[in-house]
């Protein structure tokens, strides 16, 4: 594997480690995936030799509330102020958000005059645009200035700031009380979660609801999706710890459902003093019955992750011995956890393909693999493609079926390392 000279791992400032959710100090690290840079810190070529910060990436289980999180907590400014991820780069994601907007509209907004939806971490406004199409008033809150600008260009009113109690008060003054507050792939990302939750509580009246979606911890563990662990994702949510967490703010879980996006997510409906639904109760029972409230589950997971690394490295070493050319596909944040943890770099992958202009021409954090356009890939196919954005396998493989028809193969790394050819298209 590529042996980058790794600078001294950045000693993060935090000394005393506590559970990010319940603040207990009874936490046990069960897996270390670092040292690694922040997963979305793609580098301009001129910055490669400037050096970059590597941090530990330690995953812990809280013996008190069963929460799973990562350490260290890197400052949100460093992670999110100049961001490169755009929600709209995936048709799968866009159709998922449209379906989400339909569900929320039917459940909370259908008979509301002048309804208002607030989206925390609204990115390029993709979700809110679907609400606008239904005649709903919207406002987004997006900390990355470059992405907030993109959302405003799309006609979505967007506050360029982090969400907290002050932002909530600003929204109440300027837009009024929302009917619904949303957060997709955000409620797992916020170090100052209590400040955000206090702000959300300010925005909810008796009939209001906060709906958020994030990766669901049981899916991550059962599907061995270790690469979805990176510093942006401080929390790996399950309902058991969340139930007691929201009660601390006078809120409660009204309902929850598993949804397939991003390798398996959970959609949680939070209201003031709700009756919890049967399916939410069943999920909490499921979490206990399947061992997600016990440390051993996570120790077993850590061993499986080491096995995936070994299998992937052995496969790639064999392919390189046979002079095969390999590229990556999808310069996903998760891809950078995998590449850094498995030490896969430019000696193994010639480049990584990505359709995000903000990433093209840059280099992946830590392993410094160049990011190229889909056109570059299609002009000169490699022999194999390591599918770093495996969560969009169908969409991507269908898009690149010509590669398969010419004998190219995809390497899918999780839940186990496998090589697929054009038979994948025949099955899907
Ligand atoms: O929470 C987060 C998750 C949900 O999304 C954020 N931290 C950031 C992001 O994580 P990610 O970067 O791992 O997400 P994706 O959406 O799995 O990344 C896919 C990458 O692949 C994007 O950079 C876009 C790219 N892509 C492509 O090049 N061609 C995607 C598709 C579907 C394609 O056809």
Short mmCIF file of C-alpha atoms and ligand atoms in Angstrom, two decimals:
data_model
loop_
_atom_site.label_atom_id
_atom_site.label_comp_id
_atom_site.label_asym_id
_atom_site.label_seq_id
_atom_site.Cartn_x
_atom_site.Cartn_y
_atom_site.Cartn_z
CA UNK A 1 0.00 0.00 0.00
CA UNK A 2 0.95 3.62 -0.53
CA UNK A 3 3.30 4.67 2.23
CA UNK A 4 2.74 8.36 2.65
CA UNK A 5 5.01 10.00 5.15
CA UNK A 6 2.40 10.94 7.72
CA UNK A 7 3.02 14.17 9.62
CA UNK A 8 2.71 13.99 13.36
CA UNK A 9 -0.99 13.26 14.07
CA UNK A 10 -2.56 16.54 15.11
CA UNK A 11 -3.01 16.43 18.85
CA UNK A 12 -6.62 17.56 19.20
CA UNK A 13 -7.16 19.99 22.02
CA UNK A 14 -9.71 17.94 23.91
CA UNK A 15 -8.28 16.16 26.93
CA UNK A 16 -11.29 14.72 28.82
CA UNK A 17 -13.45 12.56 26.61
CA UNK A 18 -17.16 12.26 27.30
CA UNK A 19 -20.15 10.86 25.41
CA UNK A 20 -21.25 13.54 22.95
CA UNK A 21 -24.89 12.80 23.75
CA UNK A 22 -25.22 12.17 27.48
CA UNK A 23 -21.84 13.63 28.60
CA UNK A 24 -20.98 10.48 30.58
CA UNK A 25 -17.27 9.68 30.89
CA UNK A 26 -18.07 5.95 30.79
CA UNK A 27 -17.06 5.54 27.16
CA UNK A 28 -15.02 2.75 25.54
CA UNK A 29 -13.15 3.15 22.23
CA UNK A 30 -13.67 -0.06 20.19
CA UNK A 31 -12.19 0.88 16.80
CA UNK A 32 -9.49 3.28 15.59
CA UNK A 33 -9.65 4.19 11.89
CA UNK A 34 -7.15 7.04 11.88
CA UNK A 35 -4.89 8.94 11.63
CA UNK A 36 -6.81 10.60 8.85
CA UNK A 37 -7.63 14.14 7.62
CA UNK A 38 -11.21 15.50 7.61
CA UNK A 39 -12.97 13.47 4.90
CA UNK A 40 -14.12 16.40 2.76
CA UNK A 41 -10.86 18.39 2.88
CA UNK A 42 -9.97 17.86 -0.78
CA UNK A 43 -6.71 19.59 -1.70
CA UNK A 44 -5.74 21.90 -4.54
CA UNK A 45 -2.51 20.64 -6.17
CA UNK A 46 -0.63 23.74 -5.00
CA UNK A 47 -1.54 22.93 -1.39
CA UNK A 48 -0.40 19.29 -1.35
CA UNK A 49 3.10 20.02 -0.10
CA UNK A 50 1.79 22.50 2.48
CA UNK A 51 0.96 19.56 4.75
CA UNK A 52 -2.45 18.76 6.20
CA UNK A 53 -3.85 17.94 9.63
CA UNK A 54 -4.27 14.26 10.44
CA UNK A 55 -6.46 13.40 13.43
CA UNK A 56 -7.21 10.17 15.24
CA UNK A 57 -10.58 8.71 14.22
CA UNK A 58 -11.64 6.77 17.30
CA UNK A 59 -15.09 5.22 17.59
CA UNK A 60 -16.55 4.75 21.08
CA UNK A 61 -19.54 3.12 22.76
CA UNK A 62 -21.14 4.84 25.77
CA UNK A 63 -21.68 2.33 28.56
CA UNK A 64 -24.32 4.62 30.10
CA UNK A 65 -26.65 5.54 27.20
CA UNK A 66 -25.52 3.12 24.40
CA UNK A 67 -24.64 5.99 22.08
CA UNK A 68 -21.87 5.47 19.49
CA UNK A 69 -19.77 8.42 18.44
CA UNK A 70 -16.34 9.49 17.26
CA UNK A 71 -13.47 11.41 18.80
CA UNK A 72 -12.06 13.97 18.41
CA UNK A 73 -14.74 16.56 17.85
CA UNK A 74 -13.26 18.80 15.16
CA UNK A 75 -14.54 22.39 15.13
CA UNK A 76 -17.54 22.85 12.80
CA UNK A 77 -15.88 25.91 11.25
CA UNK A 78 -13.03 23.70 10.04
CA UNK A 79 -15.40 21.09 8.63
CA UNK A 80 -18.30 23.01 7.17
CA UNK A 81 -17.42 26.60 6.32
CA UNK A 82 -16.15 25.85 2.82
CA UNK A 83 -17.89 22.64 1.82
CA UNK A 84 -17.73 20.57 -1.36
CA UNK A 85 -20.64 18.13 -0.99
CA UNK A 86 -23.72 18.98 -3.06
CA UNK A 87 -26.94 17.09 -2.42
CA UNK A 88 -28.01 17.46 -6.03
CA UNK A 89 -25.17 15.33 -7.48
CA UNK A 90 -27.18 12.14 -7.19
CA UNK A 91 -30.50 11.33 -8.87
CA UNK A 92 -31.04 8.68 -6.19
CA UNK A 93 -30.72 11.34 -3.49
CA UNK A 94 -32.98 13.81 -5.30
CA UNK A 95 -35.76 11.27 -5.75
CA UNK A 96 -35.38 10.30 -2.08
CA UNK A 97 -35.77 13.94 -1.02
CA UNK A 98 -38.81 14.37 -3.25
CA UNK A 99 -40.42 11.35 -1.62
CA UNK A 100 -39.51 12.74 1.82
CA UNK A 101 -41.17 16.06 0.97
CA UNK A 102 -44.32 14.20 -0.14
CA UNK A 103 -44.43 12.26 3.15
CA UNK A 104 -43.97 15.38 5.28
CA UNK A 105 -46.45 17.43 3.24
CA UNK A 106 -49.16 14.75 3.53
CA UNK A 107 -48.55 14.22 7.26
CA UNK A 108 -48.19 17.82 8.49
CA UNK A 109 -48.86 20.47 5.82
CA UNK A 110 -51.67 19.39 3.52
CA UNK A 111 -54.38 21.49 5.18
CA UNK A 112 -52.09 24.28 6.36
CA UNK A 113 -52.52 27.77 4.89
CA UNK A 114 -49.20 29.61 4.57
CA UNK A 115 -47.21 26.63 5.87
CA UNK A 116 -43.52 27.18 6.68
CA UNK A 117 -40.73 24.60 6.53
CA UNK A 118 -37.25 25.25 7.96
CA UNK A 119 -34.36 23.02 6.85
CA UNK A 120 -31.24 22.95 9.04
CA UNK A 121 -28.10 22.25 6.99
CA UNK A 122 -30.10 22.87 3.83
CA UNK A 123 -27.06 22.55 1.49
CA UNK A 124 -27.99 23.63 -2.07
CA UNK A 125 -31.73 23.79 -1.28
CA UNK A 126 -32.57 20.52 -3.06
CA UNK A 127 -35.08 19.40 -0.38
CA UNK A 128 -36.71 22.81 0.09
CA UNK A 129 -37.28 23.23 -3.64
CA UNK A 130 -39.64 20.25 -3.52
CA UNK A 131 -41.64 22.02 -0.78
CA UNK A 132 -41.66 25.26 -2.79
CA UNK A 133 -43.20 23.32 -5.69
CA UNK A 134 -46.07 22.47 -3.29
CA UNK A 135 -46.65 26.14 -2.47
CA UNK A 136 -45.00 25.89 0.94
CA UNK A 137 -42.91 28.77 2.33
CA UNK A 138 -39.36 27.72 3.11
CA UNK A 139 -36.14 28.92 4.68
CA UNK A 140 -32.83 27.10 4.75
CA UNK A 141 -29.96 27.41 7.21
CA UNK A 142 -26.60 26.57 5.61
CA UNK A 143 -23.19 27.42 7.16
CA UNK A 144 -21.07 27.02 4.02
CA UNK A 145 -21.06 30.37 2.25
CA UNK A 146 -20.24 28.83 -1.15
CA UNK A 147 -23.18 26.41 -0.89
CA UNK A 148 -25.64 28.95 0.59
CA UNK A 149 -24.90 31.06 -2.49
CA UNK A 150 -25.77 28.07 -4.70
CA UNK A 151 -29.09 27.64 -2.85
CA UNK A 152 -30.02 31.30 -3.23
CA UNK A 153 -29.21 31.01 -6.96
CA UNK A 154 -31.77 28.15 -6.95
CA UNK A 155 -34.35 30.56 -5.47
CA UNK A 156 -34.27 29.12 -1.95
CA UNK A 157 -34.20 31.72 0.88
CA UNK A 158 -31.14 30.69 2.89
CA UNK A 159 -29.57 32.00 6.11
CA UNK A 160 -25.79 31.55 5.79
CA UNK A 161 -24.95 30.56 9.33
CA UNK A 162 -24.81 27.66 11.77
CA UNK A 163 -28.16 26.90 13.42
CA UNK A 164 -28.50 27.62 17.14
CA UNK A 165 -30.88 29.43 19.50
CA UNK A 166 -29.97 32.82 17.99
CA UNK A 167 -30.77 31.60 14.48
CA UNK A 168 -34.05 30.20 15.77
CA UNK A 169 -34.99 33.59 17.23
CA UNK A 170 -34.09 35.27 13.92
CA UNK A 171 -36.36 32.83 12.05
CA UNK A 172 -39.24 33.50 14.47
CA UNK A 173 -38.82 37.25 13.95
CA UNK A 174 -38.42 37.20 10.18
CA UNK A 175 -40.48 34.18 9.06
CA UNK A 176 -42.73 33.22 11.99
CA UNK A 177 -43.32 29.87 13.70
CA UNK A 178 -42.59 26.95 11.33
CA UNK A 179 -44.95 24.00 10.97
CA UNK A 180 -42.02 21.66 10.35
CA UNK A 181 -38.29 21.81 11.03
CA UNK A 182 -36.12 19.35 9.08
CA UNK A 183 -32.54 18.15 9.04
CA UNK A 184 -31.27 15.49 6.62
CA UNK A 185 -27.75 14.17 7.29
CA UNK A 186 -27.09 16.99 9.72
CA UNK A 187 -28.22 15.89 13.18
CA UNK A 188 -25.25 13.54 13.28
CA UNK A 189 -22.78 16.30 12.43
CA UNK A 190 -23.08 18.94 15.11
CA UNK A 191 -20.69 19.19 18.09
CA UNK A 192 -22.92 21.78 19.77
CA UNK A 193 -25.97 19.53 19.50
CA UNK A 194 -27.60 20.83 22.70
CA UNK A 195 -27.58 24.40 21.31
CA UNK A 196 -29.24 23.17 18.12
CA UNK A 197 -31.84 21.14 20.01
CA UNK A 198 -32.68 24.14 22.23
CA UNK A 199 -33.16 26.18 19.04
CA UNK A 200 -35.40 23.49 17.58
CA UNK A 201 -37.49 23.43 20.75
CA UNK A 202 -37.99 27.21 20.35
CA UNK A 203 -39.38 26.64 16.85
CA UNK A 204 -41.90 23.92 17.78
CA UNK A 205 -45.39 24.62 19.07
CA UNK A 206 -47.86 21.87 20.08
CA UNK A 207 -48.63 20.96 16.46
CA UNK A 208 -45.11 21.34 15.13
CA UNK A 209 -42.60 18.60 14.34
CA UNK A 210 -38.87 18.19 13.89
CA UNK A 211 -38.03 15.45 11.37
CA UNK A 212 -34.46 14.35 10.81
CA UNK A 213 -32.76 11.58 8.88
CA UNK A 214 -29.35 10.09 9.48
CA UNK A 215 -27.45 6.87 9.00
CA UNK A 216 -28.99 4.25 11.32
CA UNK A 217 -26.44 2.58 13.60
CA UNK A 218 -27.79 -0.99 13.20
CA UNK A 219 -27.52 -0.66 9.39
CA UNK A 220 -23.96 0.63 9.69
CA UNK A 221 -22.96 -2.29 11.92
CA UNK A 222 -24.90 -5.05 10.15
CA UNK A 223 -23.74 -3.90 6.68
CA UNK A 224 -20.19 -3.24 7.93
CA UNK A 225 -20.31 0.32 6.60
CA UNK A 226 -17.19 1.37 8.53
CA UNK A 227 -16.26 3.92 5.85
CA UNK A 228 -19.29 6.05 6.75
CA UNK A 229 -17.41 6.81 9.97
CA UNK A 230 -15.57 10.15 9.72
CA UNK A 231 -15.17 13.31 11.76
CA UNK A 232 -18.23 15.05 10.22
CA UNK A 233 -20.35 12.24 11.63
CA UNK A 234 -19.98 12.76 15.35
CA UNK A 235 -23.05 10.67 16.20
CA UNK A 236 -24.12 7.24 14.93
CA UNK A 237 -27.73 7.44 15.91
CA UNK A 238 -30.01 4.78 17.28
CA UNK A 239 -33.31 5.39 19.04
CA UNK A 240 -32.39 4.08 22.49
CA UNK A 241 -30.03 6.95 23.45
CA UNK A 242 -32.05 9.52 21.47
CA UNK A 243 -35.22 8.79 23.43
CA UNK A 244 -33.64 9.92 26.70
CA UNK A 245 -31.73 12.72 24.95
CA UNK A 246 -34.84 14.50 23.64
CA UNK A 247 -36.65 14.12 26.97
CA UNK A 248 -34.00 16.43 28.45
CA UNK A 249 -35.36 19.21 26.18
CA UNK A 250 -39.09 18.59 26.71
CA UNK A 251 -39.31 16.78 23.39
CA UNK A 252 -40.16 13.20 22.51
CA UNK A 253 -39.87 10.67 19.70
CA UNK A 254 -43.33 10.43 18.11
CA UNK A 255 -42.40 8.04 15.31
CA UNK A 256 -39.46 6.55 13.43
CA UNK A 257 -38.94 4.51 10.28
CA UNK A 258 -35.97 2.93 8.53
CA UNK A 259 -35.28 4.21 5.00
CA UNK A 260 -32.72 2.68 2.57
CA UNK A 261 -30.80 5.84 1.55
CA UNK A 262 -27.07 6.12 2.22
CA UNK A 263 -26.68 2.48 3.14
CA UNK A 264 -29.61 2.50 5.59
CA UNK A 265 -30.91 5.53 7.48
CA UNK A 266 -33.49 6.28 10.12
CA UNK A 267 -36.15 8.97 9.81
CA UNK A 268 -37.14 10.28 13.26
CA UNK A 269 -40.24 12.38 14.01
CA UNK A 270 -39.85 14.53 17.14
CA UNK A 271 -42.73 16.47 18.72
CA UNK A 272 -43.65 18.07 22.04
CA UNK A 273 -45.15 15.50 24.41
CA UNK A 274 -46.07 12.92 21.73
CA UNK A 275 -47.48 9.41 22.00
CA UNK A 276 -44.69 7.19 20.68
CA UNK A 277 -45.78 5.04 17.71
CA UNK A 278 -45.75 1.23 17.80
CA UNK A 279 -43.11 1.04 15.07
CA UNK A 280 -40.80 3.35 17.02
CA UNK A 281 -41.31 1.19 20.12
CA UNK A 282 -40.55 -1.93 18.04
CA UNK A 283 -37.31 -0.38 16.78
CA UNK A 284 -36.19 0.37 20.34
CA UNK A 285 -36.97 -3.25 21.30
CA UNK A 286 -35.10 -4.42 18.18
CA UNK A 287 -32.01 -2.44 19.20
CA UNK A 288 -31.91 -4.15 22.59
CA UNK A 289 -32.75 -7.64 21.31
CA UNK A 290 -30.03 -7.50 18.62
CA UNK A 291 -27.35 -6.37 21.06
CA UNK A 292 -26.89 -2.75 19.96
CA UNK A 293 -26.97 -1.70 23.61
CA UNK A 294 -23.97 -3.95 24.45
CA UNK A 295 -20.25 -3.25 23.92
CA UNK A 296 -19.55 -6.75 22.54
CA UNK A 297 -21.58 -5.99 19.38
CA UNK A 298 -19.08 -3.24 18.56
CA UNK A 299 -15.99 -5.25 19.44
CA UNK A 300 -17.18 -7.91 16.98
CA UNK A 301 -17.76 -5.19 14.36
CA UNK A 302 -14.20 -3.93 14.78
CA UNK A 303 -12.83 -7.40 13.97
CA UNK A 304 -15.00 -7.59 10.84
CA UNK A 305 -13.69 -4.20 9.70
CA UNK A 306 -10.09 -5.40 10.00
CA UNK A 307 -11.07 -8.39 7.88
CA UNK A 308 -12.47 -6.15 5.13
CA UNK A 309 -9.25 -4.13 5.09
CA UNK A 310 -7.21 -7.31 4.75
CA UNK A 311 -9.40 -8.69 1.95
CA UNK A 312 -9.41 -5.40 0.02
CA UNK A 313 -5.65 -4.93 0.32
CA UNK A 314 -4.99 -8.53 -0.77
CA UNK A 315 -7.27 -8.14 -3.82
CA UNK A 316 -5.70 -4.86 -4.90
CA UNK A 317 -2.15 -6.16 -4.38
CA UNK A 318 -2.99 -9.16 -6.58
CA UNK A 319 -4.51 -6.96 -9.30
CA UNK A 320 -1.48 -4.65 -9.27
CA UNK A 321 0.84 -7.67 -9.47
CA UNK A 322 -1.06 -8.58 -12.64
CA UNK A 323 -0.50 -5.02 -13.93
CA UNK A 324 -4.21 -4.18 -13.82
CA UNK A 325 -5.18 -0.52 -13.91
CA UNK A 326 -7.57 0.55 -11.16
CA UNK A 327 -9.52 3.79 -10.57
CA UNK A 328 -11.87 4.85 -7.80
CA UNK A 329 -15.44 6.00 -8.50
CA UNK A 330 -17.22 8.60 -6.35
CA UNK A 331 -14.93 10.97 -4.41
CA UNK A 332 -17.22 10.44 -1.45
CA UNK A 333 -16.34 11.49 2.08
CA UNK A 334 -16.72 7.84 3.07
CA UNK A 335 -14.23 6.92 0.35
CA UNK A 336 -11.58 8.91 2.16
CA UNK A 337 -12.06 6.97 5.39
CA UNK A 338 -11.63 3.76 3.40
CA UNK A 339 -8.62 4.96 1.40
CA UNK A 340 -6.78 6.31 4.45
CA UNK A 341 -7.62 3.34 6.70
CA UNK A 342 -6.54 0.82 4.02
CA UNK A 343 -3.61 3.02 2.88
CA UNK A 344 -4.84 2.91 -0.72
CA UNK A 345 -3.23 5.75 -2.69
CA UNK A 346 -1.86 6.77 -6.11
CA UNK A 347 0.23 3.59 -6.30
CA UNK A 348 -3.00 1.61 -6.33
CA UNK A 349 -5.61 3.95 -7.87
CA UNK A 350 -4.69 6.09 -10.89
CA UNK A 351 -7.49 8.57 -10.07
CA UNK A 352 -10.98 8.86 -8.58
CA UNK A 353 -13.94 9.77 -10.83
CA UNK A 354 -16.47 12.30 -9.56
CA UNK A 355 -19.28 14.41 -11.10
CA UNK A 356 -18.92 17.25 -8.56
CA UNK A 357 -17.19 20.28 -10.15
CA UNK A 358 -16.07 21.43 -6.68
CA UNK A 359 -14.03 18.20 -6.32
CA UNK A 360 -12.72 17.77 -9.87
CA UNK A 361 -9.06 18.71 -10.33
CA UNK A 362 -8.41 18.40 -6.62
CA UNK A 363 -6.73 15.60 -4.67
CA UNK A 364 -8.24 13.33 -2.04
CA UNK A 365 -7.37 14.20 1.56
CA UNK A 366 -4.54 12.17 3.06
CA UNK A 367 -3.82 9.82 0.15
CA UNK A 368 -3.63 12.58 -2.51
CA UNK A 369 -5.29 10.71 -5.40
CA UNK A 370 -6.32 13.04 -8.26
CA UNK A 371 -10.09 13.54 -8.80
CA UNK A 372 -11.07 13.39 -12.47
CA UNK A 373 -14.27 13.91 -14.48
CA UNK A 374 -16.47 11.06 -15.77
CA UNK A 375 -15.32 12.05 -19.29
CA UNK A 376 -11.69 11.31 -18.37
CA UNK A 377 -12.80 7.84 -17.23
CA UNK A 378 -14.87 7.16 -20.35
CA UNK A 379 -12.03 8.22 -22.68
CA UNK A 380 -9.67 5.55 -21.34
CA UNK A 381 -11.25 2.85 -19.20
CA UNK A 382 -9.15 1.19 -16.48
CA UNK A 383 -9.52 -2.55 -15.88
CA UNK A 384 -11.18 -2.20 -12.45
CA UNK A 385 -13.07 0.48 -10.53
CA UNK A 386 -13.17 0.58 -6.74
CA UNK A 387 -16.69 1.83 -6.05
CA UNK A 388 -16.17 4.28 -3.20
CA UNK A 389 -19.78 5.54 -3.53
CA UNK A 390 -21.20 2.01 -3.12
CA UNK A 391 -24.43 3.47 -1.75
CA UNK A 392 -25.23 4.57 -5.30
CA UNK A 393 -24.07 1.33 -6.93
CA UNK A 394 -27.17 0.88 -9.12
CA UNK A 395 -27.19 4.48 -10.34
CA UNK A 396 -23.47 4.55 -11.06
CA UNK A 397 -23.12 1.07 -12.59
CA UNK A 398 -26.14 1.69 -14.84
CA UNK A 399 -24.55 4.99 -15.90
CA UNK A 400 -21.28 3.18 -16.72
CA UNK A 401 -22.68 0.03 -18.33
CA UNK A 402 -20.44 0.59 -21.38
CA UNK A 403 -17.44 0.05 -19.07
CA UNK A 404 -18.91 -3.29 -17.98
CA UNK A 405 -19.79 -4.28 -21.54
CA UNK A 406 -16.16 -3.71 -22.49
CA UNK A 407 -15.07 -6.12 -19.77
CA UNK A 408 -14.50 -3.63 -16.96
CA UNK A 409 -15.30 -4.69 -13.40
CA UNK A 410 -16.40 -2.91 -10.21
CA UNK A 411 -14.95 -3.72 -6.82
CA UNK A 412 -17.62 -3.20 -4.15
CA UNK A 413 -15.92 -2.99 -0.71
CA UNK A 414 -18.81 -3.44 1.76
CA UNK A 415 -20.45 -5.44 3.32
CA UNK A 416 -17.81 -7.78 1.89
CA UNK A 417 -15.23 -7.24 -0.83
CA UNK A 418 -16.63 -8.45 -4.15
CA UNK A 419 -15.94 -7.98 -7.85
CA UNK A 420 -18.94 -7.50 -10.15
CA UNK A 421 -19.14 -7.46 -13.95
CA UNK A 422 -22.01 -7.00 -16.36
CA UNK A 423 -24.01 -9.70 -14.55
CA UNK A 424 -24.74 -6.96 -11.99
CA UNK A 425 -26.86 -5.15 -14.60
CA UNK A 426 -28.73 -8.30 -15.52
CA UNK A 427 -29.65 -8.80 -11.83
CA UNK A 428 -30.83 -5.26 -11.13
O1 LIG B 1 -23.62 13.08 5.72
C1 LIG B 1 -23.15 13.16 4.60
C2 LIG B 1 -23.46 12.13 3.57
C3 LIG B 1 -24.88 11.68 3.72
O2 LIG B 1 -23.26 12.66 2.28
C4 LIG B 1 -22.22 14.21 4.30
N1 LIG B 1 -21.19 14.06 5.32
C5 LIG B 1 -21.54 14.22 2.96
C6 LIG B 1 -21.95 13.12 2.09
O3 LIG B 1 -21.11 12.00 2.27
P1 LIG B 1 -20.48 11.30 0.97
O4 LIG B 1 -19.58 12.32 0.29
O5 LIG B 1 -19.92 10.00 1.36
O6 LIG B 1 -21.82 11.15 0.13
P2 LIG B 1 -22.19 10.48 -1.23
O7 LIG B 1 -23.40 11.23 -1.68
O8 LIG B 1 -22.28 9.03 -1.06
O9 LIG B 1 -20.98 10.83 -2.22
C7 LIG B 1 -21.11 10.34 -3.51
C8 LIG B 1 -20.04 10.98 -4.36
O10 LIG B 1 -20.09 10.34 -5.63
C9 LIG B 1 -20.31 12.45 -4.58
O11 LIG B 1 -19.08 13.17 -4.56
C10 LIG B 1 -20.91 12.50 -5.96
C11 LIG B 1 -20.29 11.31 -6.65
N2 LIG B 1 -21.15 10.73 -7.69
C12 LIG B 1 -20.64 10.66 -8.97
O12 LIG B 1 -19.52 11.06 -9.23
N3 LIG B 1 -21.43 10.12 -9.94
C13 LIG B 1 -22.37 10.26 -7.34
C14 LIG B 1 -23.17 9.70 -8.32
C15 LIG B 1 -24.53 9.15 -7.98
C16 LIG B 1 -22.68 9.64 -9.67
O13 LIG B 1 -23.37 9.16 -10.58
#
